[in-house]
Short mmCIF file of C-alpha atoms in Angstrom, two decimals:
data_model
loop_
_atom_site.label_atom_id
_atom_site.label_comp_id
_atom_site.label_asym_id
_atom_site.label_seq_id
_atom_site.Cartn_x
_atom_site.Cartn_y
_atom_site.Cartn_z
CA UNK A 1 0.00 0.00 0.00
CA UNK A 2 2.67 2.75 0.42
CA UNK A 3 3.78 2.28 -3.08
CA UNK A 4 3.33 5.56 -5.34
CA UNK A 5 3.01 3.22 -8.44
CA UNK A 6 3.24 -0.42 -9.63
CA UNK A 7 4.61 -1.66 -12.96
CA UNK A 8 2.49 -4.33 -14.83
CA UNK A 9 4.50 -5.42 -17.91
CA UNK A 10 0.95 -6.59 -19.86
CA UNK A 11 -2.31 -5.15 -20.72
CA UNK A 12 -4.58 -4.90 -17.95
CA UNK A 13 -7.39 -6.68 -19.23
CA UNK A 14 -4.58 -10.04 -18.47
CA UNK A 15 -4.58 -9.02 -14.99
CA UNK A 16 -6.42 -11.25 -12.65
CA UNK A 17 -10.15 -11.22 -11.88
CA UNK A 18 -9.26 -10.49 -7.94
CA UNK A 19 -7.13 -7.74 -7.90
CA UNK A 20 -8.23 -4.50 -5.97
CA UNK A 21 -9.75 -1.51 -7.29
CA UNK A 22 -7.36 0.27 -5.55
CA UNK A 23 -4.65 -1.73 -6.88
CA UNK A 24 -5.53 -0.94 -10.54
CA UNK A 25 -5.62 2.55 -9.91
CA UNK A 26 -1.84 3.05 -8.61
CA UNK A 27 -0.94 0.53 -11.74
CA UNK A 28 0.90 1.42 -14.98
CA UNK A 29 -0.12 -1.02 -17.15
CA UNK A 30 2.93 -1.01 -19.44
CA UNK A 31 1.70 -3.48 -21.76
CA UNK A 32 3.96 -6.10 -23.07
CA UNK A 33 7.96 -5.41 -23.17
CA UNK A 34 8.57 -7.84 -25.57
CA UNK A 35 10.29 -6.78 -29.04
CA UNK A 36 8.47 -5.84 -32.28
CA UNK A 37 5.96 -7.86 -34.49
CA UNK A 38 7.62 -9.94 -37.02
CA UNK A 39 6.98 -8.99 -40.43
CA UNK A 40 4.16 -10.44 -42.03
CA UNK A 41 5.35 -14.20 -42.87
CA UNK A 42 2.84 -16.45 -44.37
CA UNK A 43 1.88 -19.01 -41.84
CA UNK A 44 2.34 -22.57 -42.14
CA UNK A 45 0.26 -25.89 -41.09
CA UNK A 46 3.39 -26.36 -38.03
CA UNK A 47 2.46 -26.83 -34.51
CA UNK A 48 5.20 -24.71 -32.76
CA UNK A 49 5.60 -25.27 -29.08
CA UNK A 50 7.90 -23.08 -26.75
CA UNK A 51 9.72 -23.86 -23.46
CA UNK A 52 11.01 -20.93 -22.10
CA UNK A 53 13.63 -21.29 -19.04
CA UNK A 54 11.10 -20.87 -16.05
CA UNK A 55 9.90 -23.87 -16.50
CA UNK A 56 10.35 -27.95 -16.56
CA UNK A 57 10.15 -27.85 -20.48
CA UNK A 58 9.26 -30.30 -22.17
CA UNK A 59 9.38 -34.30 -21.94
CA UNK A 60 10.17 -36.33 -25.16
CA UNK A 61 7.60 -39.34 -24.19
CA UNK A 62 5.08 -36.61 -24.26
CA UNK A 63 6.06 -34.82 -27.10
CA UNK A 64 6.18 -37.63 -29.19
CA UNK A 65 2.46 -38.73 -28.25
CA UNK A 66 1.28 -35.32 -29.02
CA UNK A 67 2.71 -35.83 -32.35
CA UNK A 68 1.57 -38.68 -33.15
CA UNK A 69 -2.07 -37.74 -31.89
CA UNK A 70 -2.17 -35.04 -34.86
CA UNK A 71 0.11 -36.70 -37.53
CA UNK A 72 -0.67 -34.96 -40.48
CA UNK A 73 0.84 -31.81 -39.16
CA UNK A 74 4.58 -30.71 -38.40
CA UNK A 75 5.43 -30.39 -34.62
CA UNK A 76 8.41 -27.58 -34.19
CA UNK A 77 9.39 -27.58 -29.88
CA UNK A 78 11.61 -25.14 -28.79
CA UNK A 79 13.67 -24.84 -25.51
CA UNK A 80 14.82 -27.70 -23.15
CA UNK A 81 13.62 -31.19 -23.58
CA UNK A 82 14.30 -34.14 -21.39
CA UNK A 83 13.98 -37.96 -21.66
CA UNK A 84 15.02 -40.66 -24.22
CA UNK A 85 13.04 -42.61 -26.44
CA UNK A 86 11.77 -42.81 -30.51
CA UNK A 87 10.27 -39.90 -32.17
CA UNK A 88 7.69 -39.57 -34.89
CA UNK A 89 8.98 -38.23 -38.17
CA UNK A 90 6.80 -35.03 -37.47
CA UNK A 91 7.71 -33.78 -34.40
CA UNK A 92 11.38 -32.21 -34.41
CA UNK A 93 12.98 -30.75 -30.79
CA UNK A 94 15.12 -27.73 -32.33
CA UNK A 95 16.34 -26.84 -28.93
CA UNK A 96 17.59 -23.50 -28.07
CA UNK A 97 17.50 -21.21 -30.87
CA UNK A 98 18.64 -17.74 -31.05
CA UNK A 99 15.12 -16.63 -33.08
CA UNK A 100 11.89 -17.94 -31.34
CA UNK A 101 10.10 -15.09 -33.17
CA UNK A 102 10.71 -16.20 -35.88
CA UNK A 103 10.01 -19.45 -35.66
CA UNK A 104 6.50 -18.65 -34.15
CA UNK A 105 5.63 -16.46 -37.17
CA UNK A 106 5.55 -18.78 -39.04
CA UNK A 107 3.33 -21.12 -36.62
CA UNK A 108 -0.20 -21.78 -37.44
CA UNK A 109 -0.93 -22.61 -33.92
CA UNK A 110 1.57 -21.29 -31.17
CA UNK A 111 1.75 -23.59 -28.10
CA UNK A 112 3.20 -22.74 -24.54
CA UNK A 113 2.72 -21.80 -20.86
CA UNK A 114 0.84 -18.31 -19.36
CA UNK A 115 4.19 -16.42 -18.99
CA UNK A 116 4.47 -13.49 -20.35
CA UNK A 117 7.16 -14.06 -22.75
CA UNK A 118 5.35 -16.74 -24.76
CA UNK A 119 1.96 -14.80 -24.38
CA UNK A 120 3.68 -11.80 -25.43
CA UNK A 121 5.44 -13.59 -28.77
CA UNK A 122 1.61 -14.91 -29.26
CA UNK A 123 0.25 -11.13 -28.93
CA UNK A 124 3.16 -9.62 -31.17
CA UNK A 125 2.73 -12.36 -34.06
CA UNK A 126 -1.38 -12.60 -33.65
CA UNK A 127 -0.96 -16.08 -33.21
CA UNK A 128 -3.44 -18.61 -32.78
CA UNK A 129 -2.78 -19.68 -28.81
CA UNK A 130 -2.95 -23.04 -26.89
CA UNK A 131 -1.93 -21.77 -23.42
CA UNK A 132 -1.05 -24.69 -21.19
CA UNK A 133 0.08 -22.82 -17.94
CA UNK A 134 2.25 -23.67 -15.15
CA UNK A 135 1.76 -23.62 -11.50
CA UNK A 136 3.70 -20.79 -10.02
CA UNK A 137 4.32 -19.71 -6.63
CA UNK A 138 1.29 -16.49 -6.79
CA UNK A 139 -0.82 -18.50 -9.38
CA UNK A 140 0.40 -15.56 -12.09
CA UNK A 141 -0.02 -17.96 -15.03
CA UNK A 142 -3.56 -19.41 -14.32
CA UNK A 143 -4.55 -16.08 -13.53
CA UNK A 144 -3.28 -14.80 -16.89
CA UNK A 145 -4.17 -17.71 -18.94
CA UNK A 146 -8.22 -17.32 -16.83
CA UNK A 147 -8.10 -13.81 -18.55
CA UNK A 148 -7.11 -15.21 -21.88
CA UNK A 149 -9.71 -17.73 -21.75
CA UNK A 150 -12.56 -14.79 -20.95
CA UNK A 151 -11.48 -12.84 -23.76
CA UNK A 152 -11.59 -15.53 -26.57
CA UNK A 153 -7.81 -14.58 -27.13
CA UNK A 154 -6.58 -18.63 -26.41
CA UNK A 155 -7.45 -22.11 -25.31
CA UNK A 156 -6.30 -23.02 -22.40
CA UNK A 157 -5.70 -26.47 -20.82
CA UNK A 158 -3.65 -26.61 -17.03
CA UNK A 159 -1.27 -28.68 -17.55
CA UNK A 160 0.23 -30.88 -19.94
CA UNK A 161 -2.60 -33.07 -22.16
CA UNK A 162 -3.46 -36.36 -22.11
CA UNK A 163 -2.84 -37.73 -26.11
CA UNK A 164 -6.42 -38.56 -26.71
CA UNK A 165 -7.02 -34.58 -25.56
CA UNK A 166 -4.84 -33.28 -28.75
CA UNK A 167 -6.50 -33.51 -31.57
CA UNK A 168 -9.89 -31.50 -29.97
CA UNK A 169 -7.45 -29.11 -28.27
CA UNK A 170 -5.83 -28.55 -32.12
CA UNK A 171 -9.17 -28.16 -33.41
CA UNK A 172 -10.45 -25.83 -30.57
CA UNK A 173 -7.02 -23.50 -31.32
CA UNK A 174 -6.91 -23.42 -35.00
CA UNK A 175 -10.76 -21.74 -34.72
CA UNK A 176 -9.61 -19.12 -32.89
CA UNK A 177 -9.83 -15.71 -34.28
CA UNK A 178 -5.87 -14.29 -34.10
CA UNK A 179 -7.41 -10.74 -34.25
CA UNK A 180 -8.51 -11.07 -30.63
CA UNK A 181 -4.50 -11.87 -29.05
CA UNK A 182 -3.06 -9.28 -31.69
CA UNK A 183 -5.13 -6.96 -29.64
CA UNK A 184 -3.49 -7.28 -26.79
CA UNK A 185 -0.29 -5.92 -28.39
CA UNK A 186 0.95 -2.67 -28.74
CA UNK A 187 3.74 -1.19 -30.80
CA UNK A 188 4.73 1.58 -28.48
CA UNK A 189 4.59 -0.21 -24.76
CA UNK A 190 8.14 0.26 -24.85
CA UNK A 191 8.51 3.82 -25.84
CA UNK A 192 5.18 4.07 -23.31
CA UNK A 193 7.08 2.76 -20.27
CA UNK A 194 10.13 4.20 -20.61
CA UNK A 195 7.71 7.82 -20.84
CA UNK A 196 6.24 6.91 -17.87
CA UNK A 197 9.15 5.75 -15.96
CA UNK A 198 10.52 8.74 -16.56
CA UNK A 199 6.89 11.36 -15.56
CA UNK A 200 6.99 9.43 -12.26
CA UNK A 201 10.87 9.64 -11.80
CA UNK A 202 10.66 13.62 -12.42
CA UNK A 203 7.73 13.78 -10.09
CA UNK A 204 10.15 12.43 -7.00
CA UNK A 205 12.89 15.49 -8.11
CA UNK A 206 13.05 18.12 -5.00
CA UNK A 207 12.74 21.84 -6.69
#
């Protein structure tokens, strides 16, 4: 409560249904930090799922039944995957890789947790989104992927989906209209902060 301001790096219609009144009102909502929009690539039939490095990643037993649930499209995982085992020829585990943008602009369905990197990439690129959040400490991702879910901007399943779930949850994701998530995106949240950063900053200076 004795904060002058708080910094919300997303839109606030992803913050969660519970927060205060009074909260809101002392909150920037910076929108997403995340870099620009890709140019326009045309999209693909891939499946494009994204570890990022707050998480467990991915497991190649799972993987590899997701693939095979929905064989007759192209499974692209990024980030850290663990476990041993055969793979379909349609899934491929890339990894790290130094451009996850694009890689996801080229996605015709973007798969991943409620962070906001991921969610972000899925704003920037107006990506179809199959948000599959993570348990976190303050809930931040269910909340987040809740507020995706009441805007029409994603599916969302908690946790990671039986094989027999897939080819619905596919279905469900690729009838999404991108328009909504693109929405939640804004060109100059960088430029915005950094102004606003700066207002409060000045307001602090002793004449």
């Amino acid at each position: 409560r004795s904060a002058s301001r708080l910094l919300a790096p997303f839109p606030e219609a992803l913050d969660g249904a519970g927060v205060p009144d009074w909260i809101r009102a002392k909150t920037i909502y910076a929108g997403f930090l995340g870099g620009p929009a890709q140019d326009t690539t045309e999209a693909s039939r891939d499946i494009v799922v994204v570890f990022g490095q707050g998480g467990a990643g991915g497991t190649r037993g799972d993987l590899a039944a997701a693939a095979r649930s929905v064989p007759d499209r192209s499974w692209h995982v990024l980030g850290p995957v663990t476990g041993t085992g055969p793979i379909p020829d349609n899934l491929h585990l890339h990894g790290w890789v130094p451009d996850v943008a694009a890689h996801v602009a080229r996605a015709a369905l973007l798969v991943g947790g409620g962070g906001d990197g991921v969610v972000a990439l899925a704003a920037a690129q107006a990506k179809r989104f199959l948000c599959l959040p993570e348990e976190r400490a303050y809930g931040e991702q269910t909340e987040k992927a809740a507020a995706l879910a009441r805007l029409g901007a994603a599916i969302v399943h908690e946790g990671w989906p039986e094989a027999s779930a897939w080819p619905s949850l596919i279905r469900a994701g690729l009838a999404l209209d991108p328009a909504v998530i693109g929405a939640l995106h804004r060109p100059a949240a960088v430029a915005d902060c950094a102004a606003a950063i700066d207002a409060l900053a000045a307001s602090f200076e002793r004449p």
